[in-house]
CSV table of C-alpha atoms in Angstrom, one decimal:
chain,number,residue,atom,x,y,z
M,417,MET,CA,-51.4,-128.9,7.0
M,418,LEU,CA,-48.5,-126.5,8.0
M,419,CYS,CA,-46.9,-123.8,5.9
M,420,ILE,CA,-43.2,-123.0,6.5
M,421,CYS,CA,-41.7,-119.9,4.8
M,422,THR,CA,-38.2,-118.5,4.7
M,423,CYS,CA,-38.1,-114.7,5.1
M,424,ARG,CA,-35.6,-112.3,3.5
M,425,ILE,CA,-35.9,-108.5,3.4
M,426,LYS,CA,-38.0,-106.8,0.7
M,427,VAL,CA,-39.6,-110.1,-0.4
M,428,VAL,CA,-41.7,-110.1,2.7
M,429,LEU,CA,-44.5,-108.0,1.3
M,430,ARG,CA,-44.2,-109.3,-2.3
M,431,GLY,CA,-44.9,-112.9,-1.4
M,432,LYS,CA,-44.8,-113.9,2.3
M,433,PHE,CA,-47.5,-111.4,3.4
M,434,PHE,CA,-50.0,-112.5,0.9
M,435,LEU,CA,-49.1,-116.2,1.4
M,436,HIS,CA,-49.6,-115.6,5.1
M,437,LYS,CA,-53.1,-114.1,4.5
M,438,LEU,CA,-54.0,-117.1,2.3
M,439,CYS,CA,-53.0,-119.5,5.1
M,440,LYS,CA,-54.9,-117.5,7.7
M,441,LYS,CA,-58.0,-117.5,5.5
M,442,ASN,CA,-57.8,-121.3,5.2
M,443,ASN,CA,-56.9,-121.9,8.9
M,444,ILE,CA,-53.4,-123.1,8.0
M,445,PRO,CA,-50.8,-122.2,10.6
M,446,ASP,CA,-47.6,-120.7,9.0
M,447,ILE,CA,-44.1,-120.6,10.5
M,448,ILE,CA,-41.6,-118.1,9.2
M,449,HIS,CA,-37.9,-118.4,9.4
M,450,LEU,CA,-36.1,-115.0,9.5
M,451,HIS,CA,-32.5,-115.0,8.1
M,452,GLY,CA,-32.4,-111.6,6.3
M,453,SER,CA,-29.6,-109.8,8.3
M,454,GLU,CA,-30.9,-106.3,7.2
M,455,PHE,CA,-34.5,-107.0,8.3
M,456,LYS,CA,-34.5,-104.4,11.2
M,457,LYS,CA,-32.8,-101.8,9.1
M,458,TRP,CA,-35.3,-102.3,6.3
M,459,PHE,CA,-38.2,-102.1,8.7
M,460,ASP,CA,-36.9,-98.8,10.2
M,461,GLU,CA,-36.6,-97.3,6.7
M,462,SER,CA,-40.1,-98.5,5.5
M,463,ASP,CA,-43.1,-96.3,5.2
M,464,ASP,CA,-46.0,-96.5,7.6
M,465,LYS,CA,-48.0,-98.8,5.4
M,466,LYS,CA,-45.2,-101.4,5.0
M,467,LYS,CA,-44.5,-101.2,8.7
M,468,GLU,CA,-48.1,-102.0,9.5
M,469,GLN,CA,-48.0,-105.0,7.1
M,470,ILE,CA,-44.8,-106.3,8.6
M,471,GLN,CA,-46.2,-106.0,12.1
M,472,THR,CA,-49.3,-107.8,11.1
M,473,LEU,CA,-47.2,-110.6,9.6
M,474,LEU,CA,-45.2,-110.9,12.8
M,475,LYS,CA,-48.1,-111.0,15.2
M,476,GLU,CA,-50.4,-113.3,13.1
M,477,SER,CA,-47.9,-116.0,12.1
M,478,ALA,CA,-48.0,-119.2,14.1
M,479,GLY,CA,-44.3,-119.0,14.8
M,480,PHE,CA,-41.4,-116.7,13.8
M,481,ILE,CA,-38.0,-118.4,13.9
M,482,VAL,CA,-34.9,-116.2,14.7
M,483,LEU,CA,-31.2,-117.1,15.0
M,484,GLY,CA,-30.4,-115.8,18.4
M,485,ASP,CA,-31.4,-113.7,21.4
M,486,LYS,CA,-30.4,-110.4,19.9
M,487,TRP,CA,-32.6,-111.0,16.9
M,488,ASN,CA,-35.4,-112.2,19.2
M,489,LYS,CA,-35.2,-108.8,21.0
M,490,ALA,CA,-35.1,-106.9,17.7
M,491,VAL,CA,-38.2,-108.6,16.4
M,492,LYS,CA,-40.0,-108.1,19.8
M,493,GLU,CA,-39.3,-104.4,19.6
M,494,ILE,CA,-41.0,-104.3,16.2
M,495,GLU,CA,-44.0,-106.3,17.3
M,496,PRO,CA,-44.2,-107.5,20.9
M,497,LYS,CA,-46.9,-110.0,20.1
M,498,THR,CA,-44.7,-112.0,17.8
M,499,ASN,CA,-44.5,-115.7,18.7
M,500,THR,CA,-40.7,-115.9,18.3
M,501,VAL,CA,-38.8,-119.2,18.6
M,502,VAL,CA,-34.9,-119.0,18.9
M,503,VAL,CA,-33.2,-121.7,16.9
M,504,SER,CA,-29.5,-121.2,16.7
M,505,ASN,CA,-27.3,-122.4,13.7
M,506,THR,CA,-25.3,-125.5,14.3
M,507,VAL,CA,-22.3,-127.1,12.6
M,508,HIS,CA,-20.6,-130.5,12.6
M,509,ILE,CA,-17.6,-130.7,15.0
M,510,PRO,CA,-14.6,-131.8,13.0
M,511,ASP,CA,-12.0,-134.3,14.1
M,512,TYR,CA,-9.1,-131.9,13.8
M,513,THR,CA,-8.0,-128.5,15.2
M,514,VAL,CA,-6.1,-125.8,13.4
M,515,GLU,CA,-2.3,-125.8,13.6
M,516,TRP,CA,-0.3,-122.7,14.5
M,517,LYS,CA,2.2,-122.5,11.7
M,518,GLN,CA,3.7,-120.2,9.1
M,519,PRO,CA,2.8,-118.6,6.9
M,520,PHE,CA,0.0,-117.4,9.2
M,521,THR,CA,-3.2,-117.5,7.2
M,522,VAL,CA,-6.0,-115.1,7.9
M,523,LEU,CA,-9.3,-116.4,6.3
M,524,PHE,CA,-12.4,-114.5,5.2
M,525,MET,CA,-15.3,-116.7,4.1
M,526,GLY,CA,-18.5,-115.3,2.8
M,527,VAL,CA,-20.3,-113.5,0.0
M,528,LEU,CA,-18.3,-110.6,-1.5
M,529,ILE,CA,-20.8,-107.8,-1.0
M,530,LYS,CA,-20.5,-104.4,0.8
M,531,ARG,CA,-22.2,-105.4,4.0
M,532,LYS,CA,-19.6,-108.1,4.7
M,533,GLY,CA,-16.9,-105.4,5.2
M,534,VAL,CA,-14.3,-107.1,3.0
M,535,ALA,CA,-12.8,-103.7,2.0
M,536,ASP,CA,-12.3,-102.9,5.6
M,537,LEU,CA,-10.3,-106.1,6.0
M,538,ILE,CA,-8.2,-105.4,3.0
M,539,ASN,CA,-7.5,-101.9,4.4
M,540,ALA,CA,-6.4,-103.5,7.7
M,541,ILE,CA,-4.0,-105.7,5.8
M,542,TYR,CA,-2.7,-102.6,4.0
M,543,LEU,CA,-1.9,-101.0,7.4
M,544,LEU,CA,0.0,-104.1,8.4
M,545,ASN,CA,1.9,-103.9,5.2
M,546,LYS,CA,2.9,-100.3,5.8
M,547,GLU,CA,4.5,-101.5,9.0
M,548,ASN,CA,6.3,-104.4,7.2
M,549,LYS,CA,4.4,-107.0,9.2
M,550,LEU,CA,3.3,-109.3,6.4
M,551,ASP,CA,6.4,-111.3,5.8
M,552,ASN,CA,4.8,-114.4,7.3
M,553,VAL,CA,1.1,-113.5,7.0
M,554,ARG,CA,-1.3,-113.9,4.1
M,555,LEU,CA,-5.0,-113.3,3.7
M,556,VAL,CA,-7.3,-115.8,1.8
M,557,ILE,CA,-10.6,-114.4,0.7
M,558,ALA,CA,-13.0,-117.3,0.0
M,559,GLY,CA,-16.2,-116.3,-1.7
M,560,SER,CA,-17.7,-114.7,-4.7
M,561,GLY,CA,-20.2,-111.8,-5.3
M,562,ALA,CA,-20.9,-108.4,-6.7
M,563,GLU,CA,-17.8,-106.8,-5.2
M,564,GLU,CA,-15.3,-109.4,-6.3
M,565,ALA,CA,-13.8,-107.4,-9.3
M,566,GLU,CA,-13.7,-104.2,-7.3
M,567,LEU,CA,-11.9,-105.9,-4.3
M,568,LYS,CA,-9.3,-107.5,-6.6
M,569,ALA,CA,-8.7,-104.1,-8.2
M,570,MET,CA,-8.3,-102.6,-4.7
M,571,CYS,CA,-5.7,-105.2,-3.8
M,572,THR,CA,-3.7,-104.4,-6.9
M,573,GLN,CA,-3.9,-100.7,-6.3
M,574,LEU,CA,-2.7,-101.1,-2.7
M,575,GLY,CA,0.2,-103.4,-3.7
M,576,LEU,CA,-1.2,-106.4,-1.9
M,577,ASP,CA,-1.4,-109.0,-4.6
M,578,ASN,CA,1.5,-111.0,-3.1
M,579,TYR,CA,-0.3,-111.1,0.3
M,580,ILE,CA,-4.0,-111.7,-0.6
M,581,GLU,CA,-5.4,-114.7,-2.5
M,582,PHE,CA,-8.9,-114.9,-3.9
M,583,ALA,CA,-10.0,-118.5,-3.5
M,584,GLY,CA,-13.5,-118.2,-5.1
M,585,TRP,CA,-16.6,-119.8,-3.8
M,586,THR,CA,-15.7,-122.9,-1.7
M,587,ALA,CA,-17.6,-125.9,-0.5
M,588,GLY,CA,-17.0,-129.5,0.5
M,589,GLU,CA,-13.4,-130.7,0.6
M,590,LYS,CA,-12.0,-127.4,-0.7
M,591,LYS,CA,-13.7,-125.6,2.2
M,592,GLU,CA,-12.4,-128.1,4.7
M,593,LYS,CA,-8.9,-127.7,3.3
M,594,LEU,CA,-9.0,-123.9,3.8
M,595,PHE,CA,-10.0,-124.3,7.4
M,596,ARG,CA,-7.3,-126.8,8.0
M,597,GLU,CA,-4.7,-124.5,6.5
M,598,SER,CA,-5.8,-121.3,8.2
M,599,GLN,CA,-5.2,-120.0,11.7
M,600,MET,CA,-7.7,-117.1,12.1
M,601,LEU,CA,-11.1,-116.1,10.7
M,602,VAL,CA,-12.0,-112.5,10.2
M,603,LEU,CA,-15.6,-111.4,9.4
M,604,PRO,CA,-16.0,-107.6,9.6
M,605,SER,CA,-19.7,-107.5,8.6
M,606,TYR,CA,-22.0,-104.5,9.1
M,607,ASN,CA,-25.0,-106.8,9.9
M,608,GLU,CA,-25.4,-110.5,10.3
M,609,GLY,CA,-27.5,-113.2,11.9
M,610,LEU,CA,-25.2,-115.9,13.3
M,611,PRO,CA,-22.9,-116.8,10.4
M,612,ILE,CA,-22.1,-120.5,9.9
M,613,ALA,CA,-18.5,-119.6,9.0
M,614,ILE,CA,-17.9,-118.3,12.5
M,615,LEU,CA,-19.3,-121.5,14.1
M,616,GLU,CA,-17.2,-123.6,11.8
M,617,ALA,CA,-14.1,-121.7,12.7
M,618,ILE,CA,-14.7,-122.0,16.4
M,619,SER,CA,-15.5,-125.7,16.0
M,620,CYS,CA,-12.0,-126.4,14.8
M,621,GLY,CA,-10.3,-124.2,17.4
M,622,MET,CA,-9.7,-121.1,15.3
M,623,PRO,CA,-9.8,-117.7,16.9
M,624,VAL,CA,-12.3,-115.3,15.3
M,625,VAL,CA,-12.2,-111.5,14.8
M,626,ALA,CA,-15.7,-110.3,14.0
M,627,THR,CA,-18.0,-107.3,14.4
M,628,ASN,CA,-20.4,-107.2,17.3
M,629,VAL,CA,-23.6,-107.4,15.2
M,630,GLY,CA,-26.5,-109.7,15.0
M,631,ASP,CA,-26.0,-112.6,17.4
M,632,ILE,CA,-22.3,-113.0,16.9
M,633,SER,CA,-21.5,-112.2,20.5
M,634,SER,CA,-23.3,-115.4,21.6
M,635,ALA,CA,-20.5,-117.4,19.8
M,636,VAL,CA,-17.5,-115.1,19.9
M,637,ILE,CA,-16.5,-114.2,23.5
M,638,ASP,CA,-14.2,-111.1,23.4
M,639,GLY,CA,-10.8,-112.0,24.7
M,640,GLU,CA,-11.5,-115.7,25.0
M,641,ASN,CA,-12.0,-117.2,21.6
M,642,GLY,CA,-11.6,-114.1,19.5
M,643,TYR,CA,-12.1,-110.3,19.5
M,644,LEU,CA,-15.3,-108.3,18.9
M,645,ILE,CA,-15.0,-105.0,17.1
M,646,GLU,CA,-17.3,-102.3,15.8
M,647,PRO,CA,-18.3,-102.3,12.1
M,648,GLY,CA,-16.1,-100.1,9.9
M,649,ASP,CA,-13.2,-99.9,12.4
M,650,VAL,CA,-10.3,-100.7,10.2
M,651,LEU,CA,-7.7,-100.0,12.9
M,652,ALA,CA,-9.4,-102.4,15.3
M,653,ILE,CA,-9.3,-105.2,12.7
M,654,LYS,CA,-5.6,-104.5,12.3
M,655,GLN,CA,-4.9,-104.4,16.0
M,656,ALA,CA,-6.9,-107.6,16.6
M,657,ILE,CA,-4.9,-109.5,13.9
M,658,GLU,CA,-1.7,-108.2,15.5
M,659,LYS,CA,-2.7,-109.4,19.0
M,660,ILE,CA,-3.4,-112.9,17.7
M,661,VAL,CA,-0.4,-113.2,15.5
M,662,TRP,CA,2.3,-111.5,17.5
M,663,ASP,CA,1.3,-110.5,21.1
M,664,PRO,CA,2.5,-113.1,23.6
M,665,ASN,CA,0.2,-111.7,26.2
M,666,SER,CA,-2.9,-112.2,24.1
M,667,PRO,CA,-5.2,-114.8,25.8
M,668,LEU,CA,-5.7,-116.3,22.4
């Protein structure tokens, strides 16, 4: 018998730790898949007792699956004896590539929560609007979440309703249509693993602007298939969009 668990932050000690102990007591190997992007931050902020339980879980589990080399390093720093296994996300390669056309559509795809940095992207669009550079550019925000109402109000307050569309949660044909109609993906997250949206964008030839967090740099090569920026750098988001849309010397 084999036990496989999915591990998110904060629920580790509520369920997974005790399930792990039950497995260990009955000689059942357990494999844990880490996909909580704030795991390292949560560990650093935990008290000594929680840290000890997390380290015990890491070193005693039969296998600990992580999404990339950076997460592998982060977990090993927490507990060097962890039996980590790197299994990267994968996506289907579509039979089309994006078309360079107007209006130029910048796409965000993900959950609308603070750590995704959507407000930073909206502020970057605002900076472009102040310079009258949005005549042929629009932003589509695909997703839903706790920040949705706040972000919509922000767009109205900044006078961006004509340039920003909220597409809601997308999947299936609707999602594919958005990728076909967009020319760039921007994901300015504060922490991540390796987002599927980035892999999907790259698979159809779309340049990506993303923050250098998690294992994103293994997919987005700065200056080759996109640009890597630091979390919270609104000006860098704006400048990266400018390079891709208007700079003839940009390698993208």
